[in-house]
PDB file of C-alpha atoms in Angstrom:
ATOM      1  CA  MET A   1     -70.505 -21.038  22.888  1.00 44.00           C
ATOM      2  CA  LEU A   2     -67.527 -22.602  23.881  1.00 45.00           C
ATOM      3  CA  LYS A   3     -65.334 -20.732  26.549  1.00 49.00           C
ATOM      4  CA  THR A   4     -61.469 -19.848  25.486  1.00 49.00           C
ATOM      5  CA  THR A   5     -58.845 -19.931  28.075  1.00 47.00           C
ATOM      6  CA  HIS A   6     -55.818 -17.730  27.007  1.00 46.00           C
ATOM      7  CA  CYS A   7     -52.722 -19.842  28.127  1.00 46.00           C
ATOM      8  CA  TYR A   8     -49.922 -17.810  26.463  1.00 45.00           C
ATOM      9  CA  VAL A   9     -46.896 -19.887  25.352  1.00 47.00           C
ATOM     10  CA  PHE A  10     -43.727 -18.345  23.937  1.00 47.00           C
ATOM     11  CA  GLY A  11     -41.091 -20.136  22.051  1.00 45.00           C
ATOM     12  CA  ILE A  12     -38.501 -17.387  21.908  1.00 38.00           C
ATOM     13  CA  HIS A  13     -35.194 -17.503  19.835  1.00 37.00           C
ATOM     14  CA  VAL A  14     -33.998 -14.244  21.121  1.00 34.00           C
ATOM     15  CA  SER A  15     -31.663 -12.012  19.578  1.00 35.00           C
ATOM     16  CA  VAL A  16     -29.072 -11.420  22.124  1.00 37.00           C
ATOM     17  CA  LYS A  17     -26.600  -8.171  21.831  1.00 38.00           C
ATOM     18  CA  ASN A  18     -23.458  -8.692  22.428  1.00 39.00           C
ATOM     19  CA  SER A  19     -23.554  -7.607  26.546  1.00 37.00           C
ATOM     20  CA  ARG A  20     -21.365  -8.719  29.923  1.00 34.00           C
ATOM     21  CA  MET A  21     -22.807 -11.806  31.151  1.00 37.00           C
ATOM     22  CA  SER A  22     -22.056 -13.615  33.954  1.00 36.00           C
ATOM     23  CA  HIS A  23     -20.008 -16.864  33.592  1.00 37.00           C
ATOM     24  CA  GLU A  24     -22.092 -20.116  34.378  1.00 38.00           C
ATOM     25  CA  ASN A  25     -21.428 -22.756  37.133  1.00 39.00           C
ATOM     26  CA  THR A  26     -20.451 -26.193  35.738  1.00 35.00           C
ATOM     27  CA  SER A  27     -20.143 -27.834  39.122  1.00 35.00           C
ATOM     28  CA  THR A  28     -21.325 -31.176  39.431  1.00 33.00           C
ATOM     29  CA  ASP A  29     -22.748 -29.803  42.542  1.00 35.00           C
ATOM     30  CA  CYS A  30     -26.060 -29.190  41.087  1.00 34.00           C
ATOM     31  CA  LEU A  31     -25.931 -32.182  39.537  1.00 36.00           C
ATOM     32  CA  ASN A  32     -29.553 -33.403  39.425  1.00 45.00           C
ATOM     33  CA  LEU A  33     -30.514 -35.493  35.883  1.00 46.00           C
ATOM     34  CA  ILE A  34     -33.244 -37.295  34.669  1.00 50.00           C
ATOM     35  CA  THR A  35     -33.356 -39.975  32.001  1.00 48.00           C
ATOM     36  CA  THR A  36     -36.282 -40.637  29.749  1.00 54.00           C
ATOM     37  CA  SER A  37     -36.537 -42.352  26.343  1.00 48.00           C
ATOM     38  CA  THR A  38     -38.599 -40.386  23.390  1.00 55.00           C
ATOM     39  CA  GLU A  39     -40.649 -42.129  20.678  1.00 50.00           C
ATOM     40  CA  ASP A  40     -37.766 -42.054  18.816  1.00 52.00           C
ATOM     41  CA  ASP A  41     -35.792 -44.296  21.379  1.00 50.00           C
ATOM     42  CA  ALA A  42     -33.003 -41.617  21.764  1.00 64.00           C
ATOM     43  CA  LEU A  43     -31.909 -41.198  25.124  1.00 76.00           C
ATOM     44  CA  GLN A  44     -32.628 -37.984  27.068  1.00 83.00           C
ATOM     45  CA  LYS A  45     -32.018 -36.286  30.069  1.00 87.00           C
ATOM     46  CA  LYS A  46     -33.117 -33.374  32.012  1.00 89.00           C
ATOM     47  CA  GLY A  47     -31.227 -31.376  34.779  1.00 88.00           C
ATOM     48  CA  ARG A  48     -29.470 -28.171  36.036  1.00 85.00           C
ATOM     49  CA  SER A  49     -26.388 -29.280  35.273  1.00 88.00           C
ATOM     50  CA  ALA A  50     -24.496 -28.303  32.233  1.00 90.00           C
ATOM     51  CA  ARG A  51     -22.771 -30.786  29.959  1.00 91.00           C
ATOM     52  CA  ILE A  52     -19.309 -32.012  31.030  1.00 92.00           C
ATOM     53  CA  LEU A  53     -17.185 -31.275  28.187  1.00 93.00           C
ATOM     54  CA  SER A  54     -14.185 -33.812  27.045  1.00 93.00           C
ATOM     55  CA  PRO A  55     -10.751 -32.416  27.912  1.00 94.00           C
ATOM     56  CA  GLU A  56     -10.238 -31.364  23.801  1.00 94.00           C
ATOM     57  CA  GLU A  57     -13.614 -29.862  23.926  1.00 93.00           C
ATOM     58  CA  ALA A  58     -12.595 -27.561  26.947  1.00 94.00           C
ATOM     59  CA  GLU A  59      -8.891 -26.744  25.581  1.00 94.00           C
ATOM     60  CA  ARG A  60     -10.977 -25.962  22.270  1.00 92.00           C
ATOM     61  CA  LEU A  61     -12.861 -23.667  23.928  1.00 93.00           C
ATOM     62  CA  ALA A  62     -10.372 -22.115  26.273  1.00 93.00           C
ATOM     63  CA  LYS A  63      -8.036 -21.308  23.327  1.00 92.00           C
ATOM     64  CA  ASP A  64     -11.146 -19.563  21.248  1.00 92.00           C
ATOM     65  CA  LYS A  65     -10.624 -15.978  23.235  1.00 89.00           C
ATOM     66  CA  VAL A  66     -10.320 -13.693  20.084  1.00 91.00           C
ATOM     67  CA  LEU A  67     -13.571 -11.975  19.503  1.00 95.00           C
ATOM     68  CA  VAL A  68     -15.611 -10.438  16.038  1.00 96.00           C
ATOM     69  CA  THR A  69     -14.139  -6.729  15.909  1.00 96.00           C
ATOM     70  CA  ASP A  70     -16.652  -3.724  17.308  1.00 96.00           C
ATOM     71  CA  PHE A  71     -17.227  -2.913  13.761  1.00 97.00           C
ATOM     72  CA  LYS A  72     -18.347  -6.212  12.361  1.00 96.00           C
ATOM     73  CA  GLN A  73     -20.412  -6.194  15.224  1.00 96.00           C
ATOM     74  CA  LEU A  74     -22.349  -3.318  14.634  1.00 97.00           C
ATOM     75  CA  LYS A  75     -23.121  -4.549  11.237  1.00 96.00           C
ATOM     76  CA  LEU A  76     -24.532  -7.659  12.111  1.00 96.00           C
ATOM     77  CA  GLU A  77     -26.731  -5.988  14.719  1.00 94.00           C
ATOM     78  CA  GLU A  78     -27.922  -3.649  12.148  1.00 95.00           C
ATOM     79  CA  GLU A  79     -28.242  -6.384   9.293  1.00 93.00           C
ATOM     80  CA  ALA A  80     -29.766  -9.121  11.489  1.00 92.00           C
ATOM     81  CA  GLN A  81     -33.093  -8.725  10.107  1.00 87.00           C
ATOM     82  CA  LYS A  82     -32.494  -9.248   6.299  1.00 87.00           C
ATOM     83  CA  ASN A  83     -29.725 -12.005   6.964  1.00 89.00           C
ATOM     84  CA  TRP A  84     -32.333 -13.897   8.217  1.00 88.00           C
ATOM     85  CA  ASP A  85     -34.444 -13.056   5.605  1.00 84.00           C
ATOM     86  CA  LEU A  86     -31.576 -14.218   3.166  1.00 87.00           C
ATOM     87  CA  PHE A  87     -31.510 -17.814   5.402  1.00 87.00           C
ATOM     88  CA  TYR A  88     -35.388 -18.185   4.638  1.00 84.00           C
ATOM     89  CA  LYS A  89     -34.837 -17.480   1.022  1.00 84.00           C
ATOM     90  CA  ARG A  90     -32.100 -19.428   0.482  1.00 87.00           C
ATOM     91  CA  ASN A  91     -33.306 -22.448   2.638  1.00 85.00           C
ATOM     92  CA  SER A  92     -37.226 -22.160   2.280  1.00 83.00           C
ATOM     93  CA  THR A  93     -39.006 -24.213   4.342  1.00 83.00           C
ATOM     94  CA  ASN A  94     -36.239 -27.318   3.953  1.00 83.00           C
ATOM     95  CA  PHE A  95     -33.795 -26.466   6.886  1.00 84.00           C
ATOM     96  CA  PHE A  96     -35.561 -27.472  10.398  1.00 85.00           C
ATOM     97  CA  LYS A  97     -37.399 -30.585  10.802  1.00 88.00           C
ATOM     98  CA  ASP A  98     -40.832 -30.016  12.291  1.00 91.00           C
ATOM     99  CA  ARG A  99     -41.260 -30.393  16.220  1.00 90.00           C
ATOM    100  CA  HIS A 100     -43.782 -32.981  17.024  1.00 91.00           C
ATOM    101  CA  TRP A 101     -42.610 -32.652  20.432  1.00 88.00           C
ATOM    102  CA  THR A 102     -44.012 -29.671  21.774  1.00 90.00           C
ATOM    103  CA  THR A 103     -46.941 -31.352  23.539  1.00 89.00           C
ATOM    104  CA  ARG A 104     -44.915 -33.810  24.917  1.00 89.00           C
ATOM    105  CA  GLU A 105     -42.370 -31.501  26.580  1.00 90.00           C
ATOM    106  CA  PHE A 106     -44.875 -28.859  27.772  1.00 90.00           C
ATOM    107  CA  GLN A 107     -47.830 -30.607  29.218  1.00 87.00           C
ATOM    108  CA  GLU A 108     -49.821 -27.210  30.041  1.00 84.00           C
ATOM    109  CA  LEU A 109     -50.869 -26.684  26.348  1.00 86.00           C
ATOM    110  CA  LYS A 110     -53.382 -29.386  27.469  1.00 83.00           C
ATOM    111  CA  ALA A 111     -53.435 -29.415  31.493  1.00 83.00           C
ATOM    112  CA  CYS A 112     -54.860 -25.737  31.737  1.00 81.00           C
ATOM    113  CA  ARG A 113     -57.900 -26.369  29.927  1.00 84.00           C
ATOM    114  CA  GLU A 114     -60.735 -26.437  32.152  1.00 83.00           C
ATOM    115  CA  PHE A 115     -62.384 -29.137  29.885  1.00 84.00           C
ATOM    116  CA  GLU A 116     -61.435 -31.138  26.633  1.00 82.00           C
ATOM    117  CA  ASP A 117     -62.756 -28.996  23.582  1.00 86.00           C
ATOM    118  CA  GLN A 118     -61.895 -25.806  25.636  1.00 89.00           C
ATOM    119  CA  LYS A 119     -60.091 -23.469  22.808  1.00 89.00           C
ATOM    120  CA  LEU A 120     -56.958 -22.520  23.637  1.00 88.00           C
ATOM    121  CA  THR A 121     -55.310 -18.858  22.572  1.00 86.00           C
ATOM    122  CA  ILE A 122     -51.012 -18.902  21.969  1.00 88.00           C
ATOM    123  CA  LEU A 123     -48.588 -16.966  21.084  1.00 88.00           C
ATOM    124  CA  GLU A 124     -45.611 -18.336  19.425  1.00 88.00           C
ATOM    125  CA  ALA A 125     -42.536 -15.776  19.672  1.00 84.00           C
ATOM    126  CA  GLY A 126     -39.827 -16.378  17.294  1.00 86.00           C
ATOM    127  CA  CYS A 127     -41.720 -19.195  14.767  1.00 86.00           C
ATOM    128  CA  GLY A 128     -39.133 -19.150  12.098  1.00 84.00           C
ATOM    129  CA  VAL A 129     -41.543 -20.974   9.168  1.00 84.00           C
ATOM    130  CA  GLY A 130     -44.001 -22.861  11.188  1.00 85.00           C
ATOM    131  CA  ASN A 131     -41.779 -26.058  12.309  1.00 87.00           C
ATOM    132  CA  CYS A 132     -43.441 -25.800  15.437  1.00 90.00           C
ATOM    133  CA  LEU A 133     -46.691 -24.184  15.311  1.00 87.00           C
ATOM    134  CA  PHE A 134     -48.119 -26.084  12.514  1.00 88.00           C
ATOM    135  CA  PRO A 135     -47.735 -29.648  13.994  1.00 91.00           C
ATOM    136  CA  LEU A 136     -49.247 -28.508  17.305  1.00 91.00           C
ATOM    137  CA  LEU A 137     -52.300 -27.362  15.000  1.00 89.00           C
ATOM    138  CA  GLU A 138     -52.143 -30.311  13.553  1.00 90.00           C
ATOM    139  CA  GLU A 139     -52.412 -32.357  16.608  1.00 91.00           C
ATOM    140  CA  ASP A 140     -55.235 -30.018  18.246  1.00 90.00           C
ATOM    141  CA  LEU A 141     -57.881 -28.264  16.085  1.00 89.00           C
ATOM    142  CA  ASN A 142     -58.712 -26.428  19.387  1.00 90.00           C
ATOM    143  CA  ILE A 143     -55.867 -24.093  19.426  1.00 89.00           C
ATOM    144  CA  PHE A 144     -55.844 -20.412  17.698  1.00 88.00           C
ATOM    145  CA  ALA A 145     -52.295 -18.990  17.769  1.00 88.00           C
ATOM    146  CA  TYR A 146     -50.562 -15.874  17.179  1.00 87.00           C
ATOM    147  CA  ALA A 147     -46.958 -16.238  15.687  1.00 84.00           C
ATOM    148  CA  CYS A 148     -44.336 -13.122  15.208  1.00 85.00           C
ATOM    149  CA  ASP A 149     -40.814 -13.839  14.161  1.00 82.00           C
ATOM    150  CA  PHE A 150     -37.630 -11.387  14.697  1.00 76.00           C
ATOM    151  CA  SER A 151     -39.045  -8.078  15.972  1.00 54.00           C
ATOM    152  CA  PRO A 152     -38.715  -6.429  19.409  1.00 50.00           C
ATOM    153  CA  ARG A 153     -42.628  -6.524  20.155  1.00 52.00           C
ATOM    154  CA  ALA A 154     -42.058 -10.126  20.270  1.00 50.00           C
ATOM    155  CA  VAL A 155     -40.690  -9.815  23.512  1.00 48.00           C
ATOM    156  CA  GLU A 156     -42.800  -6.801  24.817  1.00 61.00           C
ATOM    157  CA  TYR A 157     -45.534  -9.121  24.567  1.00 59.00           C
ATOM    158  CA  VAL A 158     -44.215 -11.444  27.508  1.00 57.00           C
ATOM    159  CA  LYS A 159     -44.176  -8.178  29.623  1.00 70.00           C
ATOM    160  CA  VAL A 160     -48.246  -8.032  29.400  1.00 68.00           C
ATOM    161  CA  LEU A 161     -48.623 -11.582  30.413  1.00 71.00           C
ATOM    162  CA  LYS A 162     -51.807 -11.986  32.429  1.00 78.00           C
ATOM    163  CA  PRO A 163     -51.142 -12.883  36.111  1.00 83.00           C
ATOM    164  CA  GLY A 164     -50.919 -16.946  36.677  1.00 83.00           C
ATOM    165  CA  LYS A 165     -49.797 -17.504  33.100  1.00 83.00           C
ATOM    166  CA  CYS A 166     -46.870 -19.229  32.155  1.00 88.00           C
ATOM    167  CA  VAL A 167     -44.368 -18.710  29.432  1.00 91.00           C
ATOM    168  CA  LEU A 168     -42.938 -21.808  28.060  1.00 92.00           C
ATOM    169  CA  PHE A 169     -38.839 -21.785  26.509  1.00 94.00           C
ATOM    170  CA  ARG A 170     -36.697 -23.649  24.711  1.00 94.00           C
ATOM    171  CA  ASP A 171     -33.583 -22.935  22.752  1.00 95.00           C
ATOM    172  CA  TYR A 172     -29.786 -23.967  22.574  1.00 96.00           C
ATOM    173  CA  GLY A 173     -28.208 -24.352  25.413  1.00 97.00           C
ATOM    174  CA  LEU A 174     -24.632 -24.108  26.578  1.00 97.00           C
ATOM    175  CA  TYR A 175     -22.031 -26.539  25.295  1.00 96.00           C
ATOM    176  CA  ASP A 176     -24.734 -28.213  22.291  1.00 96.00           C
ATOM    177  CA  HIS A 177     -22.680 -29.632  19.925  1.00 94.00           C
ATOM    178  CA  ALA A 178     -23.499 -26.600  17.256  1.00 95.00           C
ATOM    179  CA  MET A 179     -21.536 -24.376  20.032  1.00 97.00           C
ATOM    180  CA  LEU A 180     -18.530 -26.362  19.280  1.00 95.00           C
ATOM    181  CA  ARG A 181     -18.312 -26.352  15.775  1.00 94.00           C
ATOM    182  CA  PHE A 182     -17.643 -22.694  15.479  1.00 96.00           C
ATOM    183  CA  LYS A 183     -14.191 -22.240  14.249  1.00 93.00           C
ATOM    184  CA  SER A 184     -12.036 -19.479  15.560  1.00 92.00           C
ATOM    185  CA  GLY A 185     -13.113 -15.806  14.333  1.00 94.00           C
ATOM    186  CA  SER A 186     -16.649 -16.484  15.152  1.00 97.00           C
ATOM    187  CA  LYS A 187     -16.933 -15.285  18.900  1.00 97.00           C
ATOM    188  CA  LEU A 188     -19.297 -12.163  19.298  1.00 97.00           C
ATOM    189  CA  GLY A 189     -19.393 -12.441  23.381  1.00 96.00           C
ATOM    190  CA  GLU A 190     -19.871 -15.243  25.653  1.00 95.00           C
ATOM    191  CA  ASN A 191     -21.564 -17.985  24.796  1.00 96.00           C
ATOM    192  CA  PHE A 192     -22.186 -15.926  21.652  1.00 97.00           C
ATOM    193  CA  TYR A 193     -21.575 -17.077  17.816  1.00 98.00           C
ATOM    194  CA  VAL A 194     -22.122 -16.019  13.964  1.00 97.00           C
ATOM    195  CA  ARG A 195     -22.428 -18.351  11.510  1.00 96.00           C
ATOM    196  CA  GLN A 196     -20.798 -17.658   7.901  1.00 94.00           C
ATOM    197  CA  ASP A 197     -24.231 -16.267   6.722  1.00 94.00           C
ATOM    198  CA  GLY A 198     -24.277 -13.734   9.282  1.00 95.00           C
ATOM    199  CA  THR A 199     -27.353 -15.084  11.222  1.00 94.00           C
ATOM    200  CA  ARG A 200     -26.241 -15.392  14.815  1.00 95.00           C
ATOM    201  CA  SER A 201     -26.679 -18.031  17.595  1.00 96.00           C
ATOM    202  CA  TYR A 202     -26.845 -17.611  21.491  1.00 96.00           C
ATOM    203  CA  PHE A 203     -26.113 -21.191  23.877  1.00 98.00           C
ATOM    204  CA  PHE A 204     -28.123 -20.426  27.065  1.00 97.00           C
ATOM    205  CA  THR A 205     -27.385 -21.213  30.573  1.00 97.00           C
ATOM    206  CA  GLU A 206     -29.620 -21.881  32.841  1.00 96.00           C
ATOM    207  CA  GLU A 207     -28.702 -19.008  35.085  1.00 96.00           C
ATOM    208  CA  PHE A 208     -28.263 -16.172  32.852  1.00 96.00           C
ATOM    209  CA  LEU A 209     -32.133 -17.250  31.396  1.00 96.00           C
ATOM    210  CA  SER A 210     -33.268 -17.164  35.253  1.00 97.00           C
ATOM    211  CA  GLN A 211     -31.894 -13.787  35.447  1.00 96.00           C
ATOM    212  CA  LEU A 212     -33.421 -12.467  33.056  1.00 94.00           C
ATOM    213  CA  PHE A 213     -36.961 -13.463  33.873  1.00 94.00           C
ATOM    214  CA  MET A 214     -36.869 -12.925  37.444  1.00 94.00           C
ATOM    215  CA  ALA A 215     -36.058  -9.279  36.932  1.00 94.00           C
ATOM    216  CA  GLU A 216     -39.020  -8.924  35.141  1.00 91.00           C
ATOM    217  CA  GLY A 217     -40.966 -10.070  37.527  1.00 93.00           C
ATOM    218  CA  TYR A 218     -41.506 -13.792  36.891  1.00 94.00           C
ATOM    219  CA  GLU A 219     -41.464 -16.687  39.041  1.00 95.00           C
ATOM    220  CA  GLN A 220     -39.406 -19.732  37.905  1.00 96.00           C
ATOM    221  CA  VAL A 221     -41.481 -22.982  37.803  1.00 95.00           C
ATOM    222  CA  VAL A 222     -38.606 -25.324  35.737  1.00 95.00           C
ATOM    223  CA  ASN A 223     -35.031 -24.311  34.200  1.00 97.00           C
ATOM    224  CA  GLU A 224     -33.210 -27.049  33.129  1.00 96.00           C
ATOM    225  CA  TYR A 225     -31.536 -28.389  30.206  1.00 97.00           C
ATOM    226  CA  VAL A 226     -32.186 -31.190  28.469  1.00 95.00           C
ATOM    227  CA  GLN A 227     -29.367 -33.101  27.057  1.00 95.00           C
ATOM    228  CA  ARG A 228     -29.985 -35.939  24.117  1.00 90.00           C
ATOM    229  CA  GLU A 229     -27.526 -37.648  21.328  1.00 86.00           C
ATOM    230  CA  THR A 230     -28.302 -37.491  17.703  1.00 81.00           C
ATOM    231  CA  VAL A 231     -26.880 -40.821  16.235  1.00 80.00           C
ATOM    232  CA  ASN A 232     -25.865 -40.529  12.603  1.00 75.00           C
ATOM    233  CA  ARG A 233     -25.528 -44.749  11.874  1.00 77.00           C
ATOM    234  CA  LYS A 234     -24.346 -43.754   8.047  1.00 80.00           C
ATOM    235  CA  GLU A 235     -21.450 -42.017   9.196  1.00 78.00           C
ATOM    236  CA  GLY A 236     -20.931 -43.501  12.622  1.00 78.00           C
ATOM    237  CA  LEU A 237     -21.305 -40.200  14.376  1.00 81.00           C
ATOM    238  CA  CYS A 238     -23.031 -39.496  18.152  1.00 83.00           C
ATOM    239  CA  VAL A 239     -23.925 -35.722  18.282  1.00 87.00           C
ATOM    240  CA  PRO A 240     -24.396 -34.083  21.874  1.00 90.00           C
ATOM    241  CA  ARG A 241     -27.475 -31.982  21.448  1.00 94.00           C
ATOM    242  CA  VAL A 242     -28.204 -29.379  24.451  1.00 96.00           C
ATOM    243  CA  PHE A 243     -31.317 -27.617  25.137  1.00 96.00           C
ATOM    244  CA  LEU A 244     -32.358 -25.178  27.470  1.00 97.00           C
ATOM    245  CA  GLN A 245     -36.370 -25.969  28.734  1.00 96.00           C
ATOM    246  CA  SER A 246     -37.893 -23.760  30.917  1.00 96.00           C
ATOM    247  CA  LYS A 247     -41.021 -22.338  32.369  1.00 95.00           C
ATOM    248  CA  PHE A 248     -41.657 -18.981  34.109  1.00 95.00           C
ATOM    249  CA  ARG A 249     -44.637 -18.159  35.483  1.00 93.00           C
ATOM    250  CA  LYS A 250     -46.075 -14.164  35.773  1.00 91.00           C
ATOM    251  CA  PRO A 251     -47.504 -14.464  40.055  1.00 91.00           C
ATOM    252  CA  PHE A 252     -50.533 -12.816  40.944  1.00 86.00           C
ATOM    253  CA  THR A 253     -50.046  -9.598  43.056  1.00 76.00           C
ATOM    254  CA  LYS A 254     -51.438  -9.729  46.649  1.00 65.00           C
ATOM    255  CA  THR A 255     -54.473  -7.099  45.665  1.00 61.00           C
ATOM    256  CA  GLU A 256     -55.231 -10.126  42.694  1.00 58.00           C
ATOM    257  CA  VAL A 257     -54.866 -12.948  45.831  1.00 55.00           C
ATOM    258  CA  LEU A 258     -57.165 -11.241  47.960  1.00 57.00           C
ATOM    259  CA  ALA A 259     -59.828 -10.399  45.046  1.00 58.00           C
ATOM    260  CA  ASP A 260     -59.817 -14.463  44.419  1.00 57.00           C
TER     261      ASP A 260
END
């Protein structure tokens, strides 16, 4: 019988309530970028510094100070699940592209095994329609997956992660192109916006995410921005995409270390 390892993985899309969040430090003092090429020949940069805005982009964000009313924010919070259900009813499985980069970006999915064919159990919180999960299952037949989407229990699962295991995170990062496209009147809070269909989007800073996990007792392994350019040659457009990609580990207690 094959031994099974429980290497828990979370692709978390967090529904962040409108709270006061600390302002990010975008100083170039923390510049530490690594440039690589992906399988589609797109340049990709990784580092702890946020994307540097053009003067026009910085001016537009500085002017966008009007927040959505408290009444509408409360309504959006209460109807958040309904709005996402309607989103998937309209778009089915056709909106997001399948993500074939998961094992490239998170090598722990292979490295945590003790031998090649060892069974791996994962949990994806925020699975959507399976754009991340299905390509992963097609690539690796020795994966057993749990998946959930838009449930308070999804984040609670993080708190019962076994010591020594990792949380793998990737979501929108500060100054992603999608953030800069929001029109005036769409802002819910710092880096938090609502789309026309009522679904909401938060753009993470590495400082804020680090605070969230370290407050729960996690150790930070990697926490960096991934910057890449999506080129539309037909339209002559070069779109800057920014994601926050991170790894946090639940540490062993002193008792558990001594027991080993």
